[in-house]
């Protein structure tokens, strides 16, 4: 399921990056586990949208994207839920040089299943 979460983040970055732009995937160790960063050179995310970005069916202002690039508003919410189920966090921010960055922080050992 983690692969699904990362695929959703990369697909989202590609969808919102203009032709000729760059999408970067980085994997870095951290003292608590691992950090996966998905960065793009797209238009970034309006500050007003950041608090709601991981809500199901939420979409950033539809006038900003053409219909071919619009999703269902579920990909980021699903990614967020999967990451949380593995004991991690998912954060979104704008890059100072433009574009967006999504950071997945995962612990070295996932939480024990209640099953």
Tab-separated table of C-alpha atoms in Angstrom:
chain	number	residue	atom	x	y	z
A	1	UNK	CA	0.000	0.000	0.000
A	2	UNK	CA	2.912	2.356	0.535
A	3	UNK	CA	3.722	2.014	-3.154
A	4	UNK	CA	0.178	3.192	-3.911
A	5	UNK	CA	0.672	6.265	-1.708
A	6	UNK	CA	3.966	7.168	-3.380
A	7	UNK	CA	2.504	6.550	-6.840
A	8	UNK	CA	-0.364	8.918	-6.027
A	9	UNK	CA	2.101	11.624	-4.965
A	10	UNK	CA	4.265	11.223	-8.075
A	11	UNK	CA	1.214	11.140	-10.375
A	12	UNK	CA	-0.091	14.310	-8.748
A	13	UNK	CA	3.269	16.054	-9.202
A	14	UNK	CA	3.439	15.041	-12.864
A	15	UNK	CA	-0.134	16.191	-13.484
A	16	UNK	CA	0.598	19.649	-12.052
A	17	UNK	CA	4.011	20.185	-13.617
A	18	UNK	CA	4.062	21.921	-16.996
A	19	UNK	CA	5.772	20.366	-19.994
A	20	UNK	CA	9.515	20.798	-19.595
A	21	UNK	CA	9.198	20.946	-15.798
A	22	UNK	CA	10.903	18.596	-13.363
A	23	UNK	CA	9.549	16.097	-10.835
A	24	UNK	CA	12.097	14.809	-8.323
A	25	UNK	CA	11.774	11.848	-5.965
A	26	UNK	CA	14.229	11.754	-3.038
A	27	UNK	CA	14.715	9.128	-0.359
A	28	UNK	CA	16.715	10.140	2.720
A	29	UNK	CA	17.400	8.499	6.064
A	30	UNK	CA	16.309	10.313	9.210
A	31	UNK	CA	16.991	9.563	12.883
A	32	UNK	CA	13.431	8.273	13.252
A	33	UNK	CA	13.185	6.366	9.959
A	34	UNK	CA	13.071	7.531	6.386
A	35	UNK	CA	11.872	10.621	4.514
A	36	UNK	CA	10.536	10.443	0.964
A	37	UNK	CA	10.221	13.777	-0.857
A	38	UNK	CA	8.304	14.370	-4.067
A	39	UNK	CA	9.134	17.804	-5.487
A	40	UNK	CA	7.858	19.493	-8.619
A	41	UNK	CA	8.357	22.708	-10.553
A	42	UNK	CA	4.660	23.327	-11.119
A	43	UNK	CA	2.654	26.346	-9.964
A	44	UNK	CA	2.691	25.353	-6.308
A	45	UNK	CA	-0.284	25.178	-3.973
A	46	UNK	CA	-2.290	28.215	-2.874
A	47	UNK	CA	-1.635	28.803	0.833
A	48	UNK	CA	-5.390	28.798	1.468
A	49	UNK	CA	-5.629	25.239	0.079
A	50	UNK	CA	-2.881	23.670	2.208
A	51	UNK	CA	-5.030	22.977	5.326
A	52	UNK	CA	-7.622	21.042	3.282
A	53	UNK	CA	-5.326	19.367	0.770
A	54	UNK	CA	-5.669	15.851	2.235
A	55	UNK	CA	-9.475	15.914	2.603
A	56	UNK	CA	-11.378	13.450	0.430
A	57	UNK	CA	-12.782	15.024	-2.753
A	58	UNK	CA	-11.084	18.359	-2.072
A	59	UNK	CA	-9.654	19.955	-5.191
A	60	UNK	CA	-7.698	23.153	-5.512
A	61	UNK	CA	-9.615	25.806	-7.485
A	62	UNK	CA	-10.696	24.013	-10.648
A	63	UNK	CA	-10.172	27.111	-12.779
A	64	UNK	CA	-6.406	26.703	-12.235
A	65	UNK	CA	-6.205	23.351	-14.032
A	66	UNK	CA	-7.593	22.228	-17.327
A	67	UNK	CA	-10.031	19.330	-17.300
A	68	UNK	CA	-7.468	16.875	-18.658
A	69	UNK	CA	-5.250	17.409	-15.612
A	70	UNK	CA	-7.977	17.335	-12.959
A	71	UNK	CA	-8.251	14.338	-10.712
A	72	UNK	CA	-11.023	13.070	-8.460
A	73	UNK	CA	-9.807	14.688	-5.264
A	74	UNK	CA	-9.030	11.284	-3.758
A	75	UNK	CA	-5.366	10.593	-4.559
A	76	UNK	CA	-3.816	12.822	-1.899
A	77	UNK	CA	-6.404	11.782	0.700
A	78	UNK	CA	-5.698	8.100	0.037
A	79	UNK	CA	-1.940	8.687	0.194
A	80	UNK	CA	-2.373	10.513	3.514
A	81	UNK	CA	-4.469	7.692	4.994
A	82	UNK	CA	-2.001	5.007	3.878
A	83	UNK	CA	0.970	6.885	5.324
A	84	UNK	CA	-0.861	7.400	8.639
A	85	UNK	CA	-1.775	3.693	8.755
A	86	UNK	CA	1.958	2.961	8.633
A	87	UNK	CA	2.636	5.316	11.547
A	88	UNK	CA	3.977	8.094	9.343
A	89	UNK	CA	3.115	11.636	8.397
A	90	UNK	CA	2.535	13.353	5.062
A	91	UNK	CA	3.095	17.088	4.716
A	92	UNK	CA	2.741	19.460	1.782
A	93	UNK	CA	4.408	22.821	1.263
A	94	UNK	CA	5.526	25.205	-1.426
A	95	UNK	CA	9.160	25.276	-2.465
A	96	UNK	CA	10.841	28.703	-2.102
A	97	UNK	CA	11.996	28.514	-5.726
A	98	UNK	CA	8.509	27.544	-6.961
A	99	UNK	CA	6.557	24.330	-7.152
A	100	UNK	CA	5.380	22.032	-4.406
A	101	UNK	CA	7.003	19.470	-2.140
A	102	UNK	CA	5.328	16.537	-0.415
A	103	UNK	CA	7.239	14.900	2.449
A	104	UNK	CA	6.465	11.422	3.719
A	105	UNK	CA	8.043	10.633	7.098
A	106	UNK	CA	7.974	6.921	7.935
A	107	UNK	CA	9.208	5.279	11.146
A	108	UNK	CA	11.768	2.473	11.084
A	109	UNK	CA	9.207	0.090	12.539
A	110	UNK	CA	5.554	0.426	11.524
A	111	UNK	CA	2.848	0.273	14.218
A	112	UNK	CA	1.639	-3.177	15.252
A	113	UNK	CA	-1.539	-4.305	13.533
A	114	UNK	CA	-4.578	-4.698	15.761
A	115	UNK	CA	-5.580	-7.876	13.902
